[in-house]
Tab-separated table of C-alpha atoms in Angstrom:
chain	number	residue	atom	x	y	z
A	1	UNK	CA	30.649	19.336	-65.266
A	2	UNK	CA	27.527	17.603	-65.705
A	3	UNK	CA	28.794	14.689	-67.279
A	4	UNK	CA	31.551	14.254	-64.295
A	5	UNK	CA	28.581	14.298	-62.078
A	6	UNK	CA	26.827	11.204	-64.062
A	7	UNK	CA	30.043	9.537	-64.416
A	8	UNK	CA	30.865	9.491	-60.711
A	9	UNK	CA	27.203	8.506	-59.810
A	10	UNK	CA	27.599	5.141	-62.206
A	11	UNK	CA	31.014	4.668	-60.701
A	12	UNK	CA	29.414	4.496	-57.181
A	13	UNK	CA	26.652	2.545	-58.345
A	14	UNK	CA	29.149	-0.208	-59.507
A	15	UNK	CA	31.168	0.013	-56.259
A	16	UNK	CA	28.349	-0.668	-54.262
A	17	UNK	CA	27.215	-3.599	-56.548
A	18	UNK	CA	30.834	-5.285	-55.908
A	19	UNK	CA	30.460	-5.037	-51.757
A	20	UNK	CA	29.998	-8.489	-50.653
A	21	UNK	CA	27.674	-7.816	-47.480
A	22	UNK	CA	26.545	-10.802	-45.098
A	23	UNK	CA	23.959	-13.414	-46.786
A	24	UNK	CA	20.353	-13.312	-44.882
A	25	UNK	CA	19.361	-16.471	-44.138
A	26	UNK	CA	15.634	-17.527	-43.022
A	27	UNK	CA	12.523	-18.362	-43.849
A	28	UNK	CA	10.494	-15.710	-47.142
A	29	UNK	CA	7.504	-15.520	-44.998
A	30	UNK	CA	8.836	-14.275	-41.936
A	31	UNK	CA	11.871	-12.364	-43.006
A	32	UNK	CA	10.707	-8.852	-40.562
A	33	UNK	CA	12.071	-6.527	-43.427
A	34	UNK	CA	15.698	-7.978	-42.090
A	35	UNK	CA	17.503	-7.240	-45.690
A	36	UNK	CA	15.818	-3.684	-45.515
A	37	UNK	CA	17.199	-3.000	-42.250
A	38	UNK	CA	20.500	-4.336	-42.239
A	39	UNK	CA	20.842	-2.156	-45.238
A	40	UNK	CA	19.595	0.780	-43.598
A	41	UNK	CA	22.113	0.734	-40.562
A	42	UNK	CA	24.548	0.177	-43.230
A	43	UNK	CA	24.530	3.533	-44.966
A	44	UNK	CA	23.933	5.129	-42.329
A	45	UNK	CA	27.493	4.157	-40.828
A	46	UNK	CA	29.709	1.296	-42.993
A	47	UNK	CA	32.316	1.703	-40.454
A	48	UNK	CA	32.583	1.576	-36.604
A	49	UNK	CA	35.349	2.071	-34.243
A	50	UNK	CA	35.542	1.471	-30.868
A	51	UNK	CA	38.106	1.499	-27.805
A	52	UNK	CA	38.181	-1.442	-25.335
A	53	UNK	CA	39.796	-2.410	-22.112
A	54	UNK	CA	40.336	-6.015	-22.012
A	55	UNK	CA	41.029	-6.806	-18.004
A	56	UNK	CA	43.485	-9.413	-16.451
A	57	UNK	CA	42.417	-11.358	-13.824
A	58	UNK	CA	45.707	-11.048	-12.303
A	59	UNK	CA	46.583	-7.564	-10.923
A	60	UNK	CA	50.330	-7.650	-11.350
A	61	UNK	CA	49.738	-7.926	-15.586
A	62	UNK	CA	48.558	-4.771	-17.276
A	63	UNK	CA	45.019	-4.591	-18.454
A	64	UNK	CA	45.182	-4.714	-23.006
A	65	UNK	CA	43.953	-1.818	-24.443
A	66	UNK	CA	42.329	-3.050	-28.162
A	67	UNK	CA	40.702	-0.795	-30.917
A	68	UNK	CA	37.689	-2.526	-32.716
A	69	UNK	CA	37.163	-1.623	-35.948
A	70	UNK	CA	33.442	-3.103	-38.354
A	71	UNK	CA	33.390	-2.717	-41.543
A	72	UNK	CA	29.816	-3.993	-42.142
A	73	UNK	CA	30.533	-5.029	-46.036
A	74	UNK	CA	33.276	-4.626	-48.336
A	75	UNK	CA	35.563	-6.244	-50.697
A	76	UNK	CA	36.207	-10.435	-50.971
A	77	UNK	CA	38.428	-10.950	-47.954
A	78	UNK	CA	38.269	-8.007	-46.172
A	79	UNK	CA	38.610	-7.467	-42.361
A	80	UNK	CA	34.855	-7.070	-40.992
A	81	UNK	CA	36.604	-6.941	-37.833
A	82	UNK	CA	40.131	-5.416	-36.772
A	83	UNK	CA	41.504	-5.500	-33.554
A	84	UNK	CA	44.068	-3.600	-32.991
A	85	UNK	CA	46.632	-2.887	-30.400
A	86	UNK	CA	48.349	0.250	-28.397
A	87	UNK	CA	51.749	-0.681	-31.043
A	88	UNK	CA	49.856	-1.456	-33.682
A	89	UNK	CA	49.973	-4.752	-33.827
A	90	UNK	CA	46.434	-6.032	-35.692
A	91	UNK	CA	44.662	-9.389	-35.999
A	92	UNK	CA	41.495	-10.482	-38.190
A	93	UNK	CA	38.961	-11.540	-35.904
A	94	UNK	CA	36.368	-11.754	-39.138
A	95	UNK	CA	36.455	-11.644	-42.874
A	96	UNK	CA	34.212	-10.630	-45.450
A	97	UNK	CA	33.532	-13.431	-47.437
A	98	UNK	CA	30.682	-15.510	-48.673
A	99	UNK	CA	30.341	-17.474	-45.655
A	100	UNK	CA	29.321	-14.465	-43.480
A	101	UNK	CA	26.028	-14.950	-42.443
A	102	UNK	CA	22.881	-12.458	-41.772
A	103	UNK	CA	19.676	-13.340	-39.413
A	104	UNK	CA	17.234	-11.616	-36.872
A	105	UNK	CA	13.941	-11.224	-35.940
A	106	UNK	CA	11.681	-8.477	-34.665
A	107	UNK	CA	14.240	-5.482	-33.206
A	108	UNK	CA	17.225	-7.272	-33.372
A	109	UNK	CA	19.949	-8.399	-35.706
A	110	UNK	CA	22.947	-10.455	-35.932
A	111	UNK	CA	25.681	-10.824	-38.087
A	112	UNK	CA	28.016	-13.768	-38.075
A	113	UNK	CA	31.705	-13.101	-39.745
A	114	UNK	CA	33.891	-15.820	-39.886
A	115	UNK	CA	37.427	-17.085	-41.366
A	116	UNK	CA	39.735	-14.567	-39.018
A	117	UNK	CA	43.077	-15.208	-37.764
A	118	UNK	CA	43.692	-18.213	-35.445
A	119	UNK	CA	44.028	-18.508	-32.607
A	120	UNK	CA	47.750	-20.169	-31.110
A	121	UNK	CA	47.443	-23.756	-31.395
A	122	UNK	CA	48.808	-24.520	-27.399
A	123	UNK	CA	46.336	-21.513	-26.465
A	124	UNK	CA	42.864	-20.738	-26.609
A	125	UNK	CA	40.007	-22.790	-28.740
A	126	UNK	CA	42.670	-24.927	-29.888
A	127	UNK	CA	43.834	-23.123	-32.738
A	128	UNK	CA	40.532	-22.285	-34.409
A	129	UNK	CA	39.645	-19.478	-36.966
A	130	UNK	CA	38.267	-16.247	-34.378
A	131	UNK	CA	34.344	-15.235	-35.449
A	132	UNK	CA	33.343	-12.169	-34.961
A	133	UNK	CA	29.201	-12.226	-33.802
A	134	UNK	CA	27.607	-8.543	-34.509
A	135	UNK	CA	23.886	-7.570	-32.809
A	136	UNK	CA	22.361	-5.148	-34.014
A	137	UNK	CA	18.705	-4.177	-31.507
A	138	UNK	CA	16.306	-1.961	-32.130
A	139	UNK	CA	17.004	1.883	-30.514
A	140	UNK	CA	13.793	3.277	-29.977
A	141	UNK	CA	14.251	5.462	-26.971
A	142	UNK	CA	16.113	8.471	-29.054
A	143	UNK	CA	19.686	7.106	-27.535
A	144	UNK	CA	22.958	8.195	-29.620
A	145	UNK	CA	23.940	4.654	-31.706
A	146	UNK	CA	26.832	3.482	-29.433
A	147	UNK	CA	29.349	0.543	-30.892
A	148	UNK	CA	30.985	-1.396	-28.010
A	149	UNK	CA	32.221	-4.719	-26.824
A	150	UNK	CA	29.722	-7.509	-25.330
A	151	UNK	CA	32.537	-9.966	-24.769
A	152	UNK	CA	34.848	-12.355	-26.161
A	153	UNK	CA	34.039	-16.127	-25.463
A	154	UNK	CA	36.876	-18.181	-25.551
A	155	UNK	CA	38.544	-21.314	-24.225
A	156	UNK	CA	41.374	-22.940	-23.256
A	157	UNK	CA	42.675	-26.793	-23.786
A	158	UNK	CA	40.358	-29.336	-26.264
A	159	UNK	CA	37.253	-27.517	-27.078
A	160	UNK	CA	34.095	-29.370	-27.240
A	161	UNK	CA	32.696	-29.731	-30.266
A	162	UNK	CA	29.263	-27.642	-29.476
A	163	UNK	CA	31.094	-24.857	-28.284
A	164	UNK	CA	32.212	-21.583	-30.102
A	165	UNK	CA	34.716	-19.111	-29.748
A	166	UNK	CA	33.849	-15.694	-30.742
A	167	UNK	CA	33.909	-12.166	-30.134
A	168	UNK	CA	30.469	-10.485	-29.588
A	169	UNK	CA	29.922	-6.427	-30.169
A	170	UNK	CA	26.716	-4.960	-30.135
A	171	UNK	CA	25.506	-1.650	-32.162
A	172	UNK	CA	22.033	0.710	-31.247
A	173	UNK	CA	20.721	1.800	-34.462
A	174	UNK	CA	17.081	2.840	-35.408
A	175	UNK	CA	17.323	1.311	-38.616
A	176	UNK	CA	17.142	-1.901	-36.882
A	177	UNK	CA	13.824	-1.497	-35.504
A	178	UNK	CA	10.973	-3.220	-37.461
A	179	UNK	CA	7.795	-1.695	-38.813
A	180	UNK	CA	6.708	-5.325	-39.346
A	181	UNK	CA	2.945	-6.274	-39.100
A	182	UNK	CA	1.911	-9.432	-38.275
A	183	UNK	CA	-0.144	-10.991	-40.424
A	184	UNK	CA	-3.259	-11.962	-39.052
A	185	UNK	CA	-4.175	-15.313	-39.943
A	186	UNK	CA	-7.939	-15.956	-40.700
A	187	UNK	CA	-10.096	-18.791	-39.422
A	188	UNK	CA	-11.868	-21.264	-41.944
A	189	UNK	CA	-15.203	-19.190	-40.792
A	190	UNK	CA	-13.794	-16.005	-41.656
A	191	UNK	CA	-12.513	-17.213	-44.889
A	192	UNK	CA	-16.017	-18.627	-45.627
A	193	UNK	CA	-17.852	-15.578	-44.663
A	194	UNK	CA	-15.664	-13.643	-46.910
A	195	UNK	CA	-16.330	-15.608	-50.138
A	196	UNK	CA	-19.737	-15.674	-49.233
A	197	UNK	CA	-20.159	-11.979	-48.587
A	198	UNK	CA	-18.299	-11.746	-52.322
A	199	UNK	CA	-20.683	-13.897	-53.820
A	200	UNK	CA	-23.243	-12.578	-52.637
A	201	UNK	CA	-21.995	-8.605	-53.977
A	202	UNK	CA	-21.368	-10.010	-57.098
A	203	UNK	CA	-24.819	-11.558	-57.575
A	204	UNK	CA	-26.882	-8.528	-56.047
A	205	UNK	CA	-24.767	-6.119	-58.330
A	206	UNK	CA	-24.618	-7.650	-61.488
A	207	UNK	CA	-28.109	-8.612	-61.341
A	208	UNK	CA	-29.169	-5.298	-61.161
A	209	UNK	CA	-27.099	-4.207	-63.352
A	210	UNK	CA	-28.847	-6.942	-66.126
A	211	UNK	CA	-32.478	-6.501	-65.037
A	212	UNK	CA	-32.034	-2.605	-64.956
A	213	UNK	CA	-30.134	-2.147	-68.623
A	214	UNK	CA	-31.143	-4.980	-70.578
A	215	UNK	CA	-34.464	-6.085	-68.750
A	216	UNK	CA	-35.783	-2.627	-68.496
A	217	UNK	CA	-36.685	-3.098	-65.046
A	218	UNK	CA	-37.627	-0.428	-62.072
A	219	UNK	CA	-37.767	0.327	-59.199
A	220	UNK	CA	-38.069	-3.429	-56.862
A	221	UNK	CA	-38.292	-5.174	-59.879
A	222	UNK	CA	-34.363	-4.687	-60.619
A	223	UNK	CA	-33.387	-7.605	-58.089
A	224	UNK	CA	-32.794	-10.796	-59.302
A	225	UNK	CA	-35.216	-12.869	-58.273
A	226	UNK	CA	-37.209	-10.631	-56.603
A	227	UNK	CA	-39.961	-12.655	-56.394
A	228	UNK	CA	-38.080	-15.845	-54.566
A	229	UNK	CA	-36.501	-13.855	-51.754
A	230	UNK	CA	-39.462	-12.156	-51.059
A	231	UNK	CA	-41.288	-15.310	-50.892
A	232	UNK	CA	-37.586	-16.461	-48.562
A	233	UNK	CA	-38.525	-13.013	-46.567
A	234	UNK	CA	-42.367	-13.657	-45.924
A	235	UNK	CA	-41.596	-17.189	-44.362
A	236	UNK	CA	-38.692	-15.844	-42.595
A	237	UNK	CA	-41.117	-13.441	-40.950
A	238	UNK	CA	-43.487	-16.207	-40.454
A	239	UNK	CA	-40.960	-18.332	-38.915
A	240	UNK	CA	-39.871	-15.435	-36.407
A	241	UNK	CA	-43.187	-14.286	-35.286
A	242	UNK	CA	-44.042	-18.165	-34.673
A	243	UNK	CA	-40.754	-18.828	-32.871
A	244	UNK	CA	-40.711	-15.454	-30.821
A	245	UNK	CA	-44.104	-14.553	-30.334
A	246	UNK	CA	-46.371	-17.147	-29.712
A	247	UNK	CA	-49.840	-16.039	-28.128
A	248	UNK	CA	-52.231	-18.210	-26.363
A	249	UNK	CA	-54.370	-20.335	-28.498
A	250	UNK	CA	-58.054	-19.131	-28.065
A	251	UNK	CA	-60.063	-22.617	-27.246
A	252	UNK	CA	-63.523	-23.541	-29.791
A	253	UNK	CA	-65.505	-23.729	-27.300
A	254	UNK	CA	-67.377	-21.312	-26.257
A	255	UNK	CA	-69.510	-20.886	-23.035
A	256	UNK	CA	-72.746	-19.235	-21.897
A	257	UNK	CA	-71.386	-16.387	-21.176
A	258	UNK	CA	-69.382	-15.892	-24.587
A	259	UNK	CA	-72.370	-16.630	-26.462
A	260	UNK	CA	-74.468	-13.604	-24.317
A	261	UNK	CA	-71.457	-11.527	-24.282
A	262	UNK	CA	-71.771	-11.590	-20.460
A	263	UNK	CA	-68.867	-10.819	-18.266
A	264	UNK	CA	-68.496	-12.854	-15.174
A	265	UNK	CA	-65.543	-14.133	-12.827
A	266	UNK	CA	-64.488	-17.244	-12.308
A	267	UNK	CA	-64.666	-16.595	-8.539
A	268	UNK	CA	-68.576	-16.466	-8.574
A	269	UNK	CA	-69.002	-19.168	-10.553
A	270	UNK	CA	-67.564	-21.177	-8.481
A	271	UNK	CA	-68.830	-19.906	-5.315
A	272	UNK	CA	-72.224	-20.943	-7.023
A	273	UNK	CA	-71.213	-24.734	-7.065
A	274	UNK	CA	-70.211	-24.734	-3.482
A	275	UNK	CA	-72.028	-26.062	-0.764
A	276	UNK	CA	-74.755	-24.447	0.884
């Protein structure tokens, strides 16, 4: 029994090495954890279905009834997307292949699946391949995951060159939300300070470290170059107390009255000179 169990686990592990899944495209430093995520909605639910009403625009015709089926990775050529009608009659609208495409940014996804069955060549898009577009945003809100049909863009006569056809779907999933930080970039300054700051560790540590266990050294003595910073510290002081608190200079000269240690006013001395 055990050994069926470990034979079964390596069999899975090999089928999920042959899926061929959509290739994530974009730049390594800003790639918001999209491989991580895609994978996670993945597991979670390979396979979607989903019922939609296509409506006419004329109200004599019957409105189409299609089911949607996603198949998110899976064997080389593949349907990623099935459509599929009330008598069964089904149609590619993407494959799984190598040219299926995976991008996204912060809480949302989109998956690009191309190579389906044509469209008529005297009908829409001129007879071009149908691509199937897949978002996947962020559910944060607690909603039930949902599958279901955006739109289909297509076009009839010569289509311009800039324009696509495709069918869009969109799927709710809290895998696809991102946990990803921003990095914060750091100025020159801050980069500077940092160094510095690490220098400066280095030197106060390590110096101790020498003075203490191979100098012999206590107490102040075990910083390096103790005597320099406090000679750095002394004319710092200097510096401050001549900046920031500058007194009155007391004048040489000395009157009468200073020399008897006499107190007078200016007021009668001046009275005194006045006048009579």
């Amino acid at each position: 029994m055990y050994t069926f169990f470990v034979f079964l686990i390596i069999l899975m592990l090999i089928n999920e090495s042959k899926l061929i899944c959509p290739v994530w495209i974009g730049e390594a430093g800003h790639n918001y954890n999209i491989k991580e995520r895609f994978d996670a909605v993945r597991k979670d639910s390979n396979k979607l279905t989903v019922t939609h009403v296509h409506s006419r625009s004329k109200s004599s015709e019957k409105d189409d009834i299609y089911d949607y089926t996603l198949t998110f990775c899976g064997d080389e050529g593949t349907n990623a997307v099935l459509q599929e009608d009330t008598s069964k009659n089904k149609k590619s609208i993407g494959k799984i292949d190598n040219s299926s495409i995976l991008v996204g940014g912060e809480d949302i996804l989109l998956l690009m699946y191309h190579h389906g069955d044509p469209y008529h060549s005297n009908g829409h898009c001129n007879g071009i391949s149908r691509n199937a577009w897949v978002i996947l945003r962020c559910e944060d809100q607690g909603e039930k995951p949902v599958f279901k049909v955006v739109e289909e863009g297509r076009y009839k006569g010569i289509l311009p060159t800039d324009t696509p056809c495709y069918y869009l779907f969109e799927y709710n999933h809290p895998g696809a939300c991102s946990n990803f930080v921003k990095p914060i970039k750091l100025s020159p300054g801050a980069i500077f300070c940092i160094i510095f700051i690490g220098i400066a560790a280095a030197y106060l540590v390590f110096g101790i470290i020498y003075k203490r266990f191979v100098l012999g050294a206590k107490g102040f003595e075990q910083i390096p170059n103790f005597a320099f910073w406090r000679k750095v510290g002394n004319a710092s002081a200097d510096g401050c107390d001549f900046v920031c608190r500058r007194q009155e200079e007391v004048s040489a000269y000395k009157g009468m009255t200073n020399a008897l240690d006499i107190e007078s006013n200016d007021r009668e001395i001046d009275e005194g000179l006045l006048p009579m």
